[in-house]
Amino acid sequence: MQNLITAINDRARSIKTRPVKLMEVCGTHTMAIGRSGIRSMLPENIDLLSGPGCPVCVTPVEIIDYAIELAKRDDTIIVTFGDMVRVPGTGSTLENHGPVIVYSPLDAIKICEENPDKSIVFIGIGFETTAPTIAATILTAVKRKLSNFYVIPAFKIIPPALEFIASAPKLDIHGLMLPGHVSAVIGSDPYRFLADKYKLPGCVTGFEPIEILKGILNLVDQIADGRVEIAIEYRKAVTPRGNIEAQKLLKKVFEITDSKWRGIGIIPRSGLTLNNDYLYLDAIKRFKIEIPASIEPKACICGQVLLGLQKPTACALFGKKCTPMEPVGPCMVSSEGSCAAYYKYRNTDDTR
Ligand code: SF4
């Protein structure tokens, strides 16, 4: 590990652009960086910024408000991943409305079978990483002829969000640490536009401290050499073409759609929704519930944090009115949220 830190320091010294801003796209990277104190090991001219890869953080408030309204019905059970229940909706959180927390979407099948007189609604959030498992769950429900299984489709895909960031007129990011888990499914090829069109170096990176340091060194090397490519420093899990079977599963069940990202807005073709064959399982279409206009917490700057424009510590509420115990925005709730990571590791990493 020390060799990598020394190499990063050596190469960073030769870079004239100061500071060098690298975005860790994935929330799991943000947490791992905080946990291992990597920021405090880096030279002063290397700055790490968080990115949009936290699925709970980017799920729009409307989805939470809609799920809360559905949860109020006596004949409906909302099923979701744990992090979602504490994310603030407009006036409440899901945890006040009795959702069932699952670790795998396949658990929803069992809940359907045990509650045949109720509608089971799974909140379908996540990126290309979790979407294949949810696609498999949908296919299982269809195969078992379950008539009470529905999904709120709120899936996101990463490359369009990166294009949104890369195409910003005043882009101030010099390299991207690309997400290992998402890339295991989609491969590294879908990021090539970042290098070809936007001249932005990228490196697919794993999650151990050594893997993260290798990713940082790769990017610092590219920048120091004036090279631009999409590298893979996570070859045990990622290939250029990705997992073809998982991609087929996604194509079988979903289609690409424009999608709203919390705190950011609509990003074209950045979401997955059920395709025509499975549209009848779409809870939003099946239960036509009206919800009042959704409102995001005013002073929360999660959107800017997710775009790498601000650090959590720039938020006036950080660590004061917004803490993991009493979160104001989703980035302080999620186990992959930047604000939660900065708060949790504020005494052991350089989180300025
Ligand atoms: Fe939002 Fe809280 Fe983070 Fe501020 S500290 S950006 S209010 S989640």
CSV table of C-alpha atoms in Angstrom, one decimal, residues 18-316:
chain,number,residue,atom,x,y,z
A,18,ARG,CA,-3.7,22.0,-9.4
A,19,PRO,CA,-5.7,20.7,-7.8
A,20,VAL,CA,-6.4,17.5,-9.7
A,21,LYS,CA,-10.1,16.7,-9.1
A,22,LEU,CA,-11.1,13.0,-9.3
A,23,MET,CA,-14.7,11.8,-8.9
A,24,GLU,CA,-15.4,8.5,-7.3
A,25,VAL,CA,-18.7,7.8,-9.1
A,26,CYS,CA,-19.9,5.0,-6.8
A,27,GLY,CA,-21.2,5.5,-3.2
A,28,THR,CA,-19.5,2.3,-2.1
A,29,HIS,CA,-16.2,3.9,-3.1
A,30,THR,CA,-17.0,7.0,-1.1
A,31,MET,CA,-17.7,4.9,2.0
A,32,ALA,CA,-14.5,2.8,1.4
A,33,ILE,CA,-12.4,5.9,1.0
A,34,GLY,CA,-13.7,7.3,4.2
A,35,ARG,CA,-13.3,4.0,6.1
A,36,SER,CA,-9.7,3.6,5.1
A,37,GLY,CA,-8.7,7.2,5.4
A,38,ILE,CA,-7.5,7.4,1.9
A,39,ARG,CA,-8.1,11.2,1.5
A,40,SER,CA,-5.6,11.9,4.3
A,41,MET,CA,-3.0,9.7,2.5
A,42,LEU,CA,-3.1,11.6,-0.8
A,43,PRO,CA,-1.0,14.6,-1.8
A,44,GLU,CA,-2.5,18.0,-1.4
A,45,ASN,CA,-3.1,18.5,-5.1
A,46,ILE,CA,-5.3,15.4,-5.4
A,47,ASP,CA,-8.9,16.1,-4.4
A,48,LEU,CA,-11.6,13.4,-4.4
A,49,LEU,CA,-15.2,14.3,-5.1
A,50,SER,CA,-18.3,12.2,-4.8
A,51,GLY,CA,-20.5,11.3,-7.7
A,52,PRO,CA,-24.1,10.2,-8.5
A,53,GLY,CA,-23.7,6.4,-7.7
A,54,CYS,CA,-25.8,6.2,-4.6
A,55,PRO,CA,-29.2,4.6,-5.6
A,56,VAL,CA,-31.1,5.7,-2.6
A,57,CYS,CA,-29.8,9.3,-2.9
A,58,VAL,CA,-30.9,9.8,-6.5
A,59,THR,CA,-34.4,8.3,-6.1
A,60,PRO,CA,-36.8,11.2,-6.6
A,61,VAL,CA,-38.9,12.3,-3.6
A,62,GLU,CA,-42.0,11.6,-5.8
A,63,ILE,CA,-41.3,7.9,-5.6
A,64,ILE,CA,-41.1,8.0,-1.8
A,65,ASP,CA,-44.3,10.1,-1.6
A,66,TYR,CA,-46.1,7.7,-4.0
A,67,ALA,CA,-44.9,4.6,-2.0
A,68,ILE,CA,-46.1,6.2,1.2
A,69,GLU,CA,-49.6,6.8,-0.3
A,70,LEU,CA,-49.7,3.2,-1.4
A,71,ALA,CA,-48.5,2.0,2.0
A,72,LYS,CA,-51.6,3.7,3.6
A,73,ARG,CA,-53.9,1.2,1.8
A,74,ASP,CA,-55.0,-1.8,3.9
A,75,ASP,CA,-54.7,-4.1,0.9
A,76,THR,CA,-51.1,-3.2,0.0
A,77,ILE,CA,-47.7,-4.1,1.4
A,78,ILE,CA,-44.7,-2.0,0.4
A,79,VAL,CA,-41.5,-4.1,0.1
A,80,THR,CA,-38.1,-2.3,-0.1
A,81,PHE,CA,-34.4,-2.2,0.7
A,82,GLY,CA,-33.6,-1.0,4.2
A,83,ASP,CA,-32.0,2.3,3.3
A,84,MET,CA,-35.1,3.6,1.6
A,85,VAL,CA,-37.3,3.6,4.7
A,86,ARG,CA,-35.6,6.6,6.4
A,87,VAL,CA,-35.3,8.8,3.3
A,88,PRO,CA,-37.4,11.9,3.9
A,89,GLY,CA,-40.4,12.2,1.5
A,90,THR,CA,-42.3,15.5,1.3
A,91,GLY,CA,-43.9,15.2,4.8
A,92,SER,CA,-43.0,11.8,6.2
A,93,THR,CA,-40.8,8.7,5.7
A,94,LEU,CA,-41.8,5.2,4.7
A,95,GLU,CA,-40.7,3.8,8.1
A,96,ASN,CA,-43.9,5.4,9.6
A,97,HIS,CA,-46.0,3.3,7.3
A,98,GLY,CA,-45.0,-0.3,8.0
A,99,PRO,CA,-43.0,-1.3,4.9
A,100,VAL,CA,-41.4,-4.8,4.8
A,101,ILE,CA,-37.6,-4.6,4.5
A,102,VAL,CA,-35.9,-7.2,2.4
A,103,TYR,CA,-32.3,-8.0,1.5
A,104,SER,CA,-33.0,-9.6,-1.8
A,105,PRO,CA,-35.9,-8.7,-4.2
A,106,LEU,CA,-36.6,-12.5,-4.4
A,107,ASP,CA,-37.9,-12.2,-0.8
A,108,ALA,CA,-40.9,-10.3,-2.3
A,109,ILE,CA,-42.0,-13.5,-4.0
A,110,LYS,CA,-42.4,-15.3,-0.7
A,111,ILE,CA,-44.3,-12.3,0.7
A,112,CYS,CA,-46.7,-12.5,-2.3
A,113,GLU,CA,-47.3,-16.2,-1.7
A,114,GLU,CA,-47.9,-15.7,2.0
A,115,ASN,CA,-50.3,-12.8,1.4
A,116,PRO,CA,-52.4,-13.7,-1.6
A,117,ASP,CA,-55.2,-11.2,-0.7
A,118,LYS,CA,-52.8,-8.3,-0.7
A,119,SER,CA,-50.9,-6.4,-3.4
A,120,ILE,CA,-47.2,-6.6,-2.9
A,121,VAL,CA,-45.4,-3.6,-4.3
A,122,PHE,CA,-41.6,-3.7,-4.5
A,123,ILE,CA,-39.8,-0.3,-4.8
A,124,GLY,CA,-37.4,-1.0,-7.8
A,125,ILE,CA,-34.5,1.3,-7.2
A,126,GLY,CA,-30.8,0.9,-8.0
A,127,PHE,CA,-28.4,0.8,-11.0
A,128,GLU,CA,-27.4,-1.8,-13.5
A,129,THR,CA,-26.0,-3.7,-10.5
A,130,THR,CA,-29.4,-4.5,-8.8
A,131,ALA,CA,-31.7,-4.2,-11.8
A,132,PRO,CA,-30.8,-7.8,-13.2
A,133,THR,CA,-31.8,-9.4,-9.8
A,134,ILE,CA,-35.1,-7.5,-9.9
A,135,ALA,CA,-35.6,-8.5,-13.5
A,136,ALA,CA,-35.1,-12.1,-12.4
A,137,THR,CA,-37.6,-11.6,-9.6
A,138,ILE,CA,-40.2,-10.3,-12.1
A,139,LEU,CA,-39.6,-13.3,-14.3
A,140,THR,CA,-40.1,-15.6,-11.3
A,141,ALA,CA,-43.3,-13.9,-10.3
A,142,VAL,CA,-44.6,-14.3,-13.9
A,143,LYS,CA,-43.5,-18.0,-14.0
A,144,ARG,CA,-45.3,-18.7,-10.8
A,145,LYS,CA,-48.4,-16.8,-12.1
A,146,LEU,CA,-48.5,-14.5,-9.1
A,147,SER,CA,-51.2,-11.9,-9.6
A,148,ASN,CA,-50.4,-9.7,-6.7
A,149,PHE,CA,-46.8,-8.7,-7.4
A,150,TYR,CA,-46.0,-5.1,-8.6
A,151,VAL,CA,-42.9,-3.0,-9.0
A,152,ILE,CA,-42.4,0.8,-8.8
A,153,PRO,CA,-39.8,1.1,-11.6
A,154,ALA,CA,-37.3,3.7,-10.5
A,155,PHE,CA,-34.1,2.2,-11.9
A,156,LYS,CA,-31.2,4.3,-13.0
A,157,ILE,CA,-28.3,3.7,-15.5
A,158,ILE,CA,-24.9,5.2,-14.9
A,159,PRO,CA,-23.4,6.2,-18.3
A,160,PRO,CA,-26.0,8.9,-19.1
A,161,ALA,CA,-25.5,10.5,-15.7
A,162,LEU,CA,-21.8,10.6,-16.4
A,163,GLU,CA,-22.5,12.2,-19.8
A,164,PHE,CA,-24.6,14.8,-18.0
A,165,ILE,CA,-21.7,15.6,-15.7
A,166,ALA,CA,-19.0,15.4,-18.5
A,167,SER,CA,-21.0,17.8,-20.8
A,168,ALA,CA,-21.3,20.5,-18.2
A,169,PRO,CA,-20.0,23.8,-19.7
A,170,LYS,CA,-17.7,24.4,-16.7
A,171,LEU,CA,-16.6,20.9,-16.0
A,172,ASP,CA,-14.0,20.9,-13.2
A,173,ILE,CA,-13.2,17.2,-12.9
A,174,HIS,CA,-10.1,15.7,-14.3
A,175,GLY,CA,-10.8,11.9,-14.0
A,176,LEU,CA,-13.4,9.4,-13.0
A,177,MET,CA,-13.1,6.4,-10.8
A,178,LEU,CA,-15.7,4.3,-12.4
A,179,PRO,CA,-18.0,1.9,-10.4
A,180,GLY,CA,-16.8,-1.7,-10.1
A,181,HIS,CA,-20.1,-3.3,-9.5
A,182,VAL,CA,-22.0,-1.6,-12.3
A,183,SER,CA,-19.1,-2.2,-14.6
A,184,ALA,CA,-19.2,-5.9,-13.8
A,185,VAL,CA,-22.6,-5.9,-15.5
A,186,ILE,CA,-22.2,-3.4,-18.3
A,187,GLY,CA,-18.4,-3.7,-18.9
A,188,SER,CA,-16.1,-0.8,-19.5
A,189,ASP,CA,-17.0,-0.2,-23.2
A,190,PRO,CA,-20.1,1.9,-22.4
A,191,TYR,CA,-17.8,4.6,-20.9
A,192,ARG,CA,-15.6,5.0,-23.9
A,193,PHE,CA,-17.5,8.2,-24.9
A,194,LEU,CA,-16.0,9.8,-21.9
A,195,ALA,CA,-12.5,9.5,-23.3
A,196,ASP,CA,-13.4,9.8,-27.0
A,197,LYS,CA,-15.9,12.7,-26.8
A,198,TYR,CA,-15.0,14.5,-23.6
A,199,LYS,CA,-11.3,13.7,-23.2
A,200,LEU,CA,-11.9,12.6,-19.6
A,201,PRO,CA,-9.8,9.8,-18.3
A,202,GLY,CA,-11.6,6.9,-16.5
A,203,CYS,CA,-10.6,3.9,-14.5
A,204,VAL,CA,-12.9,1.1,-13.4
A,205,THR,CA,-11.9,0.5,-9.8
A,206,GLY,CA,-12.5,-2.1,-7.1
A,207,PHE,CA,-13.4,-1.5,-3.5
A,208,GLU,CA,-10.5,-2.6,-1.3
A,209,PRO,CA,-8.2,0.2,-0.2
A,210,ILE,CA,-5.4,-1.2,-2.5
A,211,GLU,CA,-7.8,-1.4,-5.4
A,212,ILE,CA,-8.9,2.2,-4.9
A,213,LEU,CA,-5.3,3.4,-4.7
A,214,LYS,CA,-4.5,1.6,-7.9
A,215,GLY,CA,-7.5,3.3,-9.5
A,216,ILE,CA,-6.2,6.7,-8.3
A,217,LEU,CA,-2.7,6.0,-9.5
A,218,ASN,CA,-4.0,5.0,-12.9
A,219,LEU,CA,-5.9,8.3,-13.3
A,220,VAL,CA,-2.9,10.3,-11.9
A,221,ASP,CA,-0.7,8.5,-14.4
A,222,GLN,CA,-3.0,9.2,-17.3
A,223,ILE,CA,-3.2,12.9,-16.4
A,224,ALA,CA,0.5,13.2,-15.8
A,225,ASP,CA,1.2,11.5,-19.2
A,226,GLY,CA,-1.5,13.5,-21.0
A,227,ARG,CA,-3.2,10.2,-21.9
A,228,VAL,CA,-6.9,9.7,-22.0
A,229,GLU,CA,-8.4,6.2,-21.8
A,230,ILE,CA,-10.9,4.0,-20.0
A,231,ALA,CA,-8.8,1.6,-18.0
A,232,ILE,CA,-9.8,-1.3,-15.8
A,233,GLU,CA,-8.0,-1.8,-12.5
A,234,TYR,CA,-10.7,-4.4,-11.4
A,235,ARG,CA,-10.0,-7.2,-13.8
A,236,LYS,CA,-11.1,-9.9,-11.4
A,237,ALA,CA,-14.7,-8.7,-12.0
A,238,VAL,CA,-14.8,-6.5,-15.0
A,239,THR,CA,-14.2,-7.0,-18.7
A,240,PRO,CA,-14.8,-4.5,-21.6
A,241,ARG,CA,-18.0,-6.2,-22.6
A,242,GLY,CA,-19.4,-7.0,-19.2
A,243,ASN,CA,-21.8,-9.8,-18.2
A,244,ILE,CA,-23.8,-10.6,-21.3
A,245,GLU,CA,-26.3,-12.8,-19.6
A,246,ALA,CA,-27.2,-10.0,-17.1
A,247,GLN,CA,-27.5,-7.6,-20.0
A,248,LYS,CA,-29.9,-9.9,-21.8
A,249,LEU,CA,-32.0,-10.2,-18.6
A,250,LEU,CA,-32.2,-6.4,-18.5
A,251,LYS,CA,-33.2,-6.2,-22.1
A,252,LYS,CA,-35.9,-8.8,-21.7
A,253,VAL,CA,-37.7,-7.0,-18.9
A,254,PHE,CA,-36.9,-3.3,-19.2
A,255,GLU,CA,-36.6,-0.5,-21.6
A,256,ILE,CA,-34.6,2.8,-21.4
A,257,THR,CA,-36.5,5.9,-20.4
A,258,ASP,CA,-35.9,9.5,-19.4
A,259,SER,CA,-35.6,9.6,-15.6
A,260,LYS,CA,-35.6,12.1,-12.8
A,261,TRP,CA,-32.7,12.1,-10.4
A,262,ARG,CA,-33.3,13.6,-7.0
A,263,GLY,CA,-31.8,17.0,-6.6
A,264,ILE,CA,-30.6,17.0,-10.2
A,265,GLY,CA,-33.7,16.8,-12.5
A,266,ILE,CA,-34.5,14.8,-15.6
A,267,ILE,CA,-31.5,13.2,-17.4
A,268,PRO,CA,-32.4,11.9,-20.8
A,269,ARG,CA,-32.4,8.1,-21.3
A,270,SER,CA,-31.0,7.5,-17.8
A,271,GLY,CA,-33.6,5.2,-16.4
A,272,LEU,CA,-35.1,1.8,-16.9
A,273,THR,CA,-38.8,1.1,-16.8
A,274,LEU,CA,-40.8,-2.1,-17.5
A,275,ASN,CA,-41.2,-2.8,-21.2
A,276,ASN,CA,-44.5,-3.5,-22.9
A,277,ASP,CA,-44.5,-7.2,-22.0
A,278,TYR,CA,-44.3,-6.4,-18.3
A,279,LEU,CA,-46.0,-3.1,-18.1
A,280,TYR,CA,-49.0,-4.6,-16.3
A,281,LEU,CA,-46.7,-5.1,-13.3
A,282,ASP,CA,-46.0,-1.3,-13.0
A,283,ALA,CA,-47.5,-0.2,-9.7
A,284,ILE,CA,-47.7,3.4,-10.8
A,285,LYS,CA,-49.8,2.5,-13.8
A,286,ARG,CA,-51.9,-0.1,-11.9
A,287,PHE,CA,-52.7,2.0,-8.9
A,288,LYS,CA,-53.5,5.4,-10.2
A,289,ILE,CA,-52.9,7.4,-7.0
A,290,GLU,CA,-52.8,11.2,-7.0
A,291,ILE,CA,-50.1,12.7,-4.8
A,292,PRO,CA,-49.8,16.4,-4.0
A,293,ALA,CA,-46.7,18.1,-5.5
A,294,SER,CA,-43.6,16.7,-3.9
A,295,ILE,CA,-41.1,19.0,-2.3
A,296,GLU,CA,-37.4,18.4,-1.6
A,297,PRO,CA,-35.9,19.8,1.6
A,298,LYS,CA,-35.0,23.4,0.9
A,299,ALA,CA,-31.4,23.8,2.2
A,300,CYS,CA,-30.3,20.3,1.2
A,301,ILE,CA,-27.5,20.4,-1.5
A,302,CYS,CA,-27.5,16.7,-2.2
A,303,GLY,CA,-27.9,17.3,-5.9
A,304,GLN,CA,-24.7,19.4,-6.0
A,305,VAL,CA,-22.9,16.8,-3.9
A,306,LEU,CA,-24.0,14.0,-6.3
A,307,LEU,CA,-22.7,16.0,-9.3
A,308,GLY,CA,-19.3,16.6,-7.6
A,309,LEU,CA,-20.0,20.4,-7.5
A,310,GLN,CA,-19.9,20.6,-3.7
A,311,LYS,CA,-18.6,18.5,-0.8
A,312,PRO,CA,-21.0,17.5,2.0
A,313,THR,CA,-19.2,19.8,4.4
A,314,ALA,CA,-20.3,22.8,2.3
A,315,CYS,CA,-23.9,22.2,3.3
A,316,ALA,CA,-25.0,24.6,6.0
